[in-house]
Amino acid sequence: MTKFSSLVKVYYPLIFGLGLIVSILFFRSALKDEMINIKLTELDQQIFYIKDKMNKLVPSPISPDTNHPFIGQLSSEFINHLQILILKGKNNILYCGERLKEDHDNYRYRDCRQSLKDKDNYYDHEMRMARNSPSQTGFGIRYSNTLSGSPEKILLFSRHFNNHDYSIRIIVSFKEIQDTLDRIDRIVWIFAFVMISILVLVNNLLSNMIVKPLQGIIRFLKDYKEDRSLRLSYTSVEEVIHLQYFLNEMAKGVQKQMSELTQRKNQVETVIKNVSEGVILLDHKLKVLLYNNGLFSLLKIIPELYDYDLFGKYYYEIIRNNPLNNMIEQSVREQTRLSQNIHLSTLENQTLEVICIPLPHKSGLVVMINDITEQYKLVEIKKSFVENASHEFKTPISIIKGYLETILKTDDISVEDQKRFLEKVLRNADRLNNLIKDLITLNKLDDSRDYFRKEPVNVLDVIESCLDILSLKAETKNIQLVNAITEDSLELMGNQELLETIFFNLIDNAITYTDHEGEVIVAFKEDGDRFVFSVIDTGIGISGNYHQRIFERFYRVDEGRSRKSGGTGLGLSIVKHAVMFHDGEVYCEANPTGKGTLFKVALPFESDAEKALASMGSIDGETNS
Amino acid sequence: MKIRLDEEINRLRKTLLEMGNGVEEAIGQAVRALKDRDVVLAKQVIRNDLLINRLEVEVDKICLKIFALKQPIAIDLRFVASSLKVNNDLERMGDFASRIAEDVISLASEPDLPVLDELYKLTELGQQMVKNCLEAFMQKNVELAQRVIKEDRQMDDYYETVIRKIGPYVHENSERFETGLAIINIGKCLERIGDHATNICEDAIYLTEGEIIKHQKT
């Protein structure tokens, strides 16, 4: 790749310079040839002038042996300053100019009519050329070492005349031509140097005008990634200004779009981060792009293990649940929306609702996770409640139906038997009645605030009335009912009917599950702002594992025994809801004194409203004082 | 070639994690089955052990393939070599979860069980250790690995408590001797799971720092 600046600054001037030098050399050579030609023509004219003179003076043919007087007559002002040599044939000197003798040592002592010897070699290259060439001329340029002064370049010109067989040669100094050429050289080289310098300067200037703004644009494009508010400053070249203007406009547009996108992204992120559901967005490689904090608690992810940043991690590195991971893979593979409930393998038996939504063009996946443990439990409870309730209804109805059919279909049934059967029908009808009553009570308790009102109630009266009613049942089993409450009055804000239900059920249960000769005690203790009542029996007791579950609807520790005792399986559930209506607590423990069970009911004796009133009163008091 | 090696290593990571999730889930399910006396869930744990065994074979195959075809060096070599050992530890953990489930089936008819609270503590800590040891291994987190190694001592303490409490119980209720034995076995399995988690953490430290810390008393 070539840089524009080096192209303009170095290569172009170099090419131009080389071209210029070659042209100069070519021109110089042509000029030199032309100058020599002019000189040669001039010399030729002089030779013809001499020939004309010679023809006038001497009758032809000229014999070398002839001692013609023209030799002396030929010497004149014109001829004397020429370095001229006239040869007859190849080696007879007809005339040797005075100037030649003066300047050239080897001619100095020549007689005109002296023959040439082989070693003298005056019959030189030019002479031969003139004798042999059709134009009868010959010339040469060389250094003469026979000059009396310092050696210098000479131009030799010869013409041969065939008809008289003689040759005339004139030698002139080449210095004149050389000087002219040198002068022209100087001028031309200076001109070339100036031209190349101007070119380099202009190119530098051009390069700077183009390259510098280009470099600025490159720097701008590099830095623009970091700072979107950057803009280009304009230069002086019109085309570059256009480019800079459009780039600036584009940068402005991109900045605007980016800020809009960022704003939108922030809005979406804020929504995602703040929804209670766990949300995770995966890219096409199924690496995490976006997630919210809800995910941590739902999937039991410990964020500090990942330095609080899940970005770029593979989904299987953070979601440690195989069914959920399989679901993600399936959703991506099939590109379909999947929704499934997933149970986590924790002791709490957590249930999550997971929805996988693949993004268009296989660009990723959104996983939404919702904790539905409570809803799931409610559905399960509802399901088992319906199952249990229908089962509870079915048994007495079957019994009633069976006895009534027996009475109707048997003709000779005795009155005693009829009475016995009808008593059983009545008992089961009562059981059904109780069941329905309990269900209605439970249903009311679900919306307790609509059905029950709180008023001041003396709990002691409630307990005593329950003990009164149940004393007969206790007596039949010879169980001792003990009221260990010493207080005269225990008043609280509550609902008389529900409080009666609580204590009636607890004491009734205690009597039911206590064997003959046992004891049921109702005790009381004040604990902070709560009345804590205890119903203690010496009955069969309940294993610790069931202490929580006995408050569930229709839950029975011992199925057979409970049915025999006529319970509906809803009593303790009703108690629990009734206590909850009073913002209290009920729990079951093993009897600390040994055999049996202890139920504790803790009821706050100040309602929230009273507390609020009391606190307002104290504030008023403080303000008044 | 480098990209292919990365892909194979990612596949190895994924399979190991899948196996770890399976083990973690198996332990959780086994103990929940114990809590609820849920025989169906216990049987499912035993069945799922087959899946863990299959994943073990899969991990072995991937490791050998990488060794044979890619000749890993430096951290990659340590990761693949350690993965072979971690694989073994995870498979043993799965076996222990399966053994707990077998005991749960034998205990299903028992109305109430002694020292359940300690067993729950062992389970919760065990599950946490399994999760964290794999996390330490995958994230090359030495600090976490050392924490898990320390937690193993706590695990041993809980196990000792189980043993200490079960002794008098069996003594008083000699007719429930087998129940006591099953409980001890469950405790032992959980404790062994903790030991294997420790092994994985030692591999994690080797993987990260190249230093073998096994059998070195500090």
PDB file of N, CA and C in Angstrom, chain A residues 319-364:
ATOM      1  N   ILE A 319     -27.130 -20.945  35.391  1.00  0.00           N
ATOM      2  CA  ILE A 319     -28.383 -21.624  35.715  1.00  0.00           C
ATOM      3  C   ILE A 319     -28.038 -23.072  36.033  1.00  0.00           C
ATOM      4  N   ARG A 320     -28.111 -23.405  37.302  1.00  0.00           N
ATOM      5  CA  ARG A 320     -27.667 -24.732  37.707  1.00  0.00           C
ATOM      6  C   ARG A 320     -28.865 -25.647  37.904  1.00  0.00           C
ATOM      7  N   ASN A 321     -29.662 -25.789  36.866  1.00  0.00           N
ATOM      8  CA  ASN A 321     -30.818 -26.663  36.951  1.00  0.00           C
ATOM      9  C   ASN A 321     -31.003 -27.346  35.599  1.00  0.00           C
ATOM     10  N   ASN A 322     -30.858 -28.658  35.595  1.00  0.00           N
ATOM     11  CA  ASN A 322     -30.869 -29.369  34.304  1.00  0.00           C
ATOM     12  C   ASN A 322     -32.188 -29.245  33.541  1.00  0.00           C
ATOM     13  N   PRO A 323     -33.360 -29.439  34.205  1.00  0.00           N
ATOM     14  CA  PRO A 323     -34.597 -29.312  33.436  1.00  0.00           C
ATOM     15  C   PRO A 323     -34.742 -27.932  32.784  1.00  0.00           C
ATOM     16  N   LEU A 324     -34.326 -26.881  33.533  1.00  0.00           N
ATOM     17  CA  LEU A 324     -34.426 -25.513  32.993  1.00  0.00           C
ATOM     18  C   LEU A 324     -33.472 -25.344  31.802  1.00  0.00           C
ATOM     19  N   ASN A 325     -32.251 -25.871  31.952  1.00  0.00           N
ATOM     20  CA  ASN A 325     -31.280 -25.778  30.848  1.00  0.00           C
ATOM     21  C   ASN A 325     -31.765 -26.552  29.624  1.00  0.00           C
ATOM     22  N   ASN A 326     -32.358 -27.731  29.876  1.00  0.00           N
ATOM     23  CA  ASN A 326     -32.891 -28.514  28.745  1.00  0.00           C
ATOM     24  C   ASN A 326     -33.983 -27.746  28.023  1.00  0.00           C
ATOM     25  N   MET A 327     -34.784 -27.038  28.832  1.00  0.00           N
ATOM     26  CA  MET A 327     -35.885 -26.263  28.257  1.00  0.00           C
ATOM     27  C   MET A 327     -35.348 -25.143  27.362  1.00  0.00           C
ATOM     28  N   ILE A 328     -34.295 -24.468  27.833  1.00  0.00           N
ATOM     29  CA  ILE A 328     -33.680 -23.391  27.043  1.00  0.00           C
ATOM     30  C   ILE A 328     -33.176 -23.960  25.718  1.00  0.00           C
ATOM     31  N   GLU A 329     -32.482 -25.101  25.803  1.00  0.00           N
ATOM     32  CA  GLU A 329     -31.928 -25.706  24.585  1.00  0.00           C
ATOM     33  C   GLU A 329     -33.042 -26.099  23.614  1.00  0.00           C
ATOM     34  N   GLN A 330     -34.116 -26.655  24.182  1.00  0.00           N
ATOM     35  CA  GLN A 330     -35.231 -27.088  23.325  1.00  0.00           C
ATOM     36  C   GLN A 330     -35.858 -25.885  22.630  1.00  0.00           C
ATOM     37  N   SER A 331     -36.032 -24.804  23.411  1.00  0.00           N
ATOM     38  CA  SER A 331     -36.670 -23.616  22.852  1.00  0.00           C
ATOM     39  C   SER A 331     -35.833 -23.035  21.715  1.00  0.00           C
ATOM     40  N   VAL A 332     -34.495 -23.041  21.894  1.00  0.00           N
ATOM     41  CA  VAL A 332     -33.612 -22.513  20.849  1.00  0.00           C
ATOM     42  C   VAL A 332     -33.625 -23.437  19.632  1.00  0.00           C
ATOM     43  N   ARG A 333     -33.580 -24.745  19.912  1.00  0.00           N
ATOM     44  CA  ARG A 333     -33.524 -25.723  18.825  1.00  0.00           C
ATOM     45  C   ARG A 333     -34.783 -25.639  17.968  1.00  0.00           C
ATOM     46  N   GLU A 334     -35.936 -25.620  18.663  1.00  0.00           N
ATOM     47  CA  GLU A 334     -37.202 -25.660  17.925  1.00  0.00           C
ATOM     48  C   GLU A 334     -37.731 -24.282  17.581  1.00  0.00           C
ATOM     49  N   GLN A 335     -37.073 -23.242  18.134  1.00  0.00           N
ATOM     50  CA  GLN A 335     -37.503 -21.850  17.907  1.00  0.00           C
ATOM     51  C   GLN A 335     -38.978 -21.673  18.265  1.00  0.00           C
ATOM     52  N   THR A 336     -39.355 -22.245  19.406  1.00  0.00           N
ATOM     53  CA  THR A 336     -40.735 -22.097  19.856  1.00  0.00           C
ATOM     54  C   THR A 336     -40.766 -21.564  21.282  1.00  0.00           C
ATOM     55  N   ARG A 337     -41.880 -20.939  21.590  1.00  0.00           N
ATOM     56  CA  ARG A 337     -42.072 -20.397  22.942  1.00  0.00           C
ATOM     57  C   ARG A 337     -42.454 -21.565  23.845  1.00  0.00           C
ATOM     58  N   LEU A 338     -41.744 -21.711  24.957  1.00  0.00           N
ATOM     59  CA  LEU A 338     -42.056 -22.804  25.878  1.00  0.00           C
ATOM     60  C   LEU A 338     -42.399 -22.239  27.246  1.00  0.00           C
ATOM     61  N   SER A 339     -43.363 -22.863  27.904  1.00  0.00           N
ATOM     62  CA  SER A 339     -43.725 -22.451  29.260  1.00  0.00           C
ATOM     63  C   SER A 339     -43.857 -23.715  30.102  1.00  0.00           C
ATOM     64  N   GLN A 340     -43.218 -23.711  31.241  1.00  0.00           N
ATOM     65  CA  GLN A 340     -43.170 -24.946  32.029  1.00  0.00           C
ATOM     66  C   GLN A 340     -42.983 -24.600  33.510  1.00  0.00           C
ATOM     67  N   ASN A 341     -43.503 -25.474  34.381  1.00  0.00           N
ATOM     68  CA  ASN A 341     -43.247 -25.311  35.820  1.00  0.00           C
ATOM     69  C   ASN A 341     -42.059 -26.187  36.187  1.00  0.00           C
ATOM     70  N   ILE A 342     -41.125 -25.600  36.919  1.00  0.00           N
ATOM     71  CA  ILE A 342     -39.920 -26.355  37.278  1.00  0.00           C
ATOM     72  C   ILE A 342     -39.762 -26.346  38.788  1.00  0.00           C
ATOM     73  N   HIS A 343     -39.515 -27.526  39.361  1.00  0.00           N
ATOM     74  CA  HIS A 343     -39.356 -27.637  40.814  1.00  0.00           C
ATOM     75  C   HIS A 343     -37.879 -27.632  41.155  1.00  0.00           C
ATOM     76  N   LEU A 344     -37.518 -26.800  42.120  1.00  0.00           N
ATOM     77  CA  LEU A 344     -36.110 -26.766  42.528  1.00  0.00           C
ATOM     78  C   LEU A 344     -35.906 -27.809  43.627  1.00  0.00           C
ATOM     79  N   SER A 345     -34.714 -28.376  43.612  1.00  0.00           N
ATOM     80  CA  SER A 345     -34.470 -29.471  44.556  1.00  0.00           C
ATOM     81  C   SER A 345     -34.009 -28.950  45.906  1.00  0.00           C
ATOM     82  N   THR A 346     -34.773 -28.027  46.458  1.00  0.00           N
ATOM     83  CA  THR A 346     -34.447 -27.535  47.788  1.00  0.00           C
ATOM     84  C   THR A 346     -35.434 -28.129  48.788  1.00  0.00           C
ATOM     85  N   LEU A 347     -35.101 -27.979  50.061  1.00  0.00           N
ATOM     86  CA  LEU A 347     -35.998 -28.558  51.079  1.00  0.00           C
ATOM     87  C   LEU A 347     -37.357 -27.866  51.062  1.00  0.00           C
ATOM     88  N   GLU A 348     -37.378 -26.593  50.610  1.00  0.00           N
ATOM     89  CA  GLU A 348     -38.658 -25.853  50.614  1.00  0.00           C
ATOM     90  C   GLU A 348     -39.536 -26.255  49.429  1.00  0.00           C
ATOM     91  N   ASN A 349     -39.037 -27.049  48.541  1.00  0.00           N
ATOM     92  CA  ASN A 349     -39.792 -27.498  47.374  1.00  0.00           C
ATOM     93  C   ASN A 349     -40.330 -26.323  46.569  1.00  0.00           C
ATOM     94  N   GLN A 350     -39.400 -25.497  46.144  1.00  0.00           N
ATOM     95  CA  GLN A 350     -39.763 -24.274  45.415  1.00  0.00           C
ATOM     96  C   GLN A 350     -40.226 -24.624  43.994  1.00  0.00           C
ATOM     97  N   THR A 351     -41.266 -23.909  43.528  1.00  0.00           N
ATOM     98  CA  THR A 351     -41.742 -24.142  42.158  1.00  0.00           C
ATOM     99  C   THR A 351     -41.601 -22.852  41.358  1.00  0.00           C
ATOM    100  N   LEU A 352     -41.014 -22.967  40.177  1.00  0.00           N
ATOM    101  CA  LEU A 352     -40.832 -21.786  39.332  1.00  0.00           C
ATOM    102  C   LEU A 352     -41.588 -21.971  38.023  1.00  0.00           C
ATOM    103  N   GLU A 353     -42.178 -20.883  37.576  1.00  0.00           N
ATOM    104  CA  GLU A 353     -42.787 -20.919  36.253  1.00  0.00           C
ATOM    105  C   GLU A 353     -41.778 -20.292  35.286  1.00  0.00           C
ATOM    106  N   VAL A 354     -41.375 -21.040  34.284  1.00  0.00           N
ATOM    107  CA  VAL A 354     -40.345 -20.544  33.365  1.00  0.00           C
ATOM    108  C   VAL A 354     -40.945 -20.396  31.971  1.00  0.00           C
ATOM    109  N   ILE A 355     -40.668 -19.237  31.360  1.00  0.00           N
ATOM    110  CA  ILE A 355     -41.126 -19.020  29.976  1.00  0.00           C
ATOM    111  C   ILE A 355     -39.904 -18.699  29.124  1.00  0.00           C
ATOM    112  N   CYS A 356     -39.711 -19.473  28.071  1.00  0.00           N
ATOM    113  CA  CYS A 356     -38.592 -19.218  27.149  1.00  0.00           C
ATOM    114  C   CYS A 356     -39.162 -18.673  25.848  1.00  0.00           C
ATOM    115  N   ILE A 357     -38.679 -17.491  25.458  1.00  0.00           N
ATOM    116  CA  ILE A 357     -39.159 -16.893  24.201  1.00  0.00           C
ATOM    117  C   ILE A 357     -37.963 -16.682  23.281  1.00  0.00           C
ATOM    118  N   PRO A 358     -37.888 -17.447  22.182  1.00  0.00           N
ATOM    119  CA  PRO A 358     -36.759 -17.237  21.258  1.00  0.00           C
ATOM    120  C   PRO A 358     -36.910 -15.925  20.501  1.00  0.00           C
ATOM    121  N   LEU A 359     -35.783 -15.236  20.283  1.00  0.00           N
ATOM    122  CA  LEU A 359     -35.816 -13.966  19.539  1.00  0.00           C
ATOM    123  C   LEU A 359     -35.792 -14.269  18.036  1.00  0.00           C
ATOM    124  N   PRO A 360     -36.314 -13.355  17.221  1.00  0.00           N
ATOM    125  CA  PRO A 360     -36.343 -13.621  15.776  1.00  0.00           C
ATOM    126  C   PRO A 360     -34.952 -13.817  15.173  1.00  0.00           C
ATOM    127  N   HIS A 361     -34.891 -14.553  14.088  1.00  0.00           N
ATOM    128  CA  HIS A 361     -33.677 -14.835  13.324  1.00  0.00           C
ATOM    129  C   HIS A 361     -32.591 -15.489  14.178  1.00  0.00           C
ATOM    130  N   LYS A 362     -33.007 -16.316  15.092  1.00  0.00           N
ATOM    131  CA  LYS A 362     -32.069 -17.065  15.957  1.00  0.00           C
ATOM    132  C   LYS A 362     -31.047 -16.138  16.623  1.00  0.00           C
ATOM    133  N   SER A 363     -31.501 -14.915  16.972  1.00  0.00           N
ATOM    134  CA  SER A 363     -30.559 -13.956  17.536  1.00  0.00           C
ATOM    135  C   SER A 363     -30.458 -14.055  19.053  1.00  0.00           C
ATOM    136  N   GLY A 364     -31.163 -14.971  19.665  1.00  0.00           N
ATOM    137  CA  GLY A 364     -31.045 -15.119  21.112  1.00  0.00           C
ATOM    138  C   GLY A 364     -32.331 -15.633  21.736  1.00  0.00           C
TER     139      GLY A 364
END
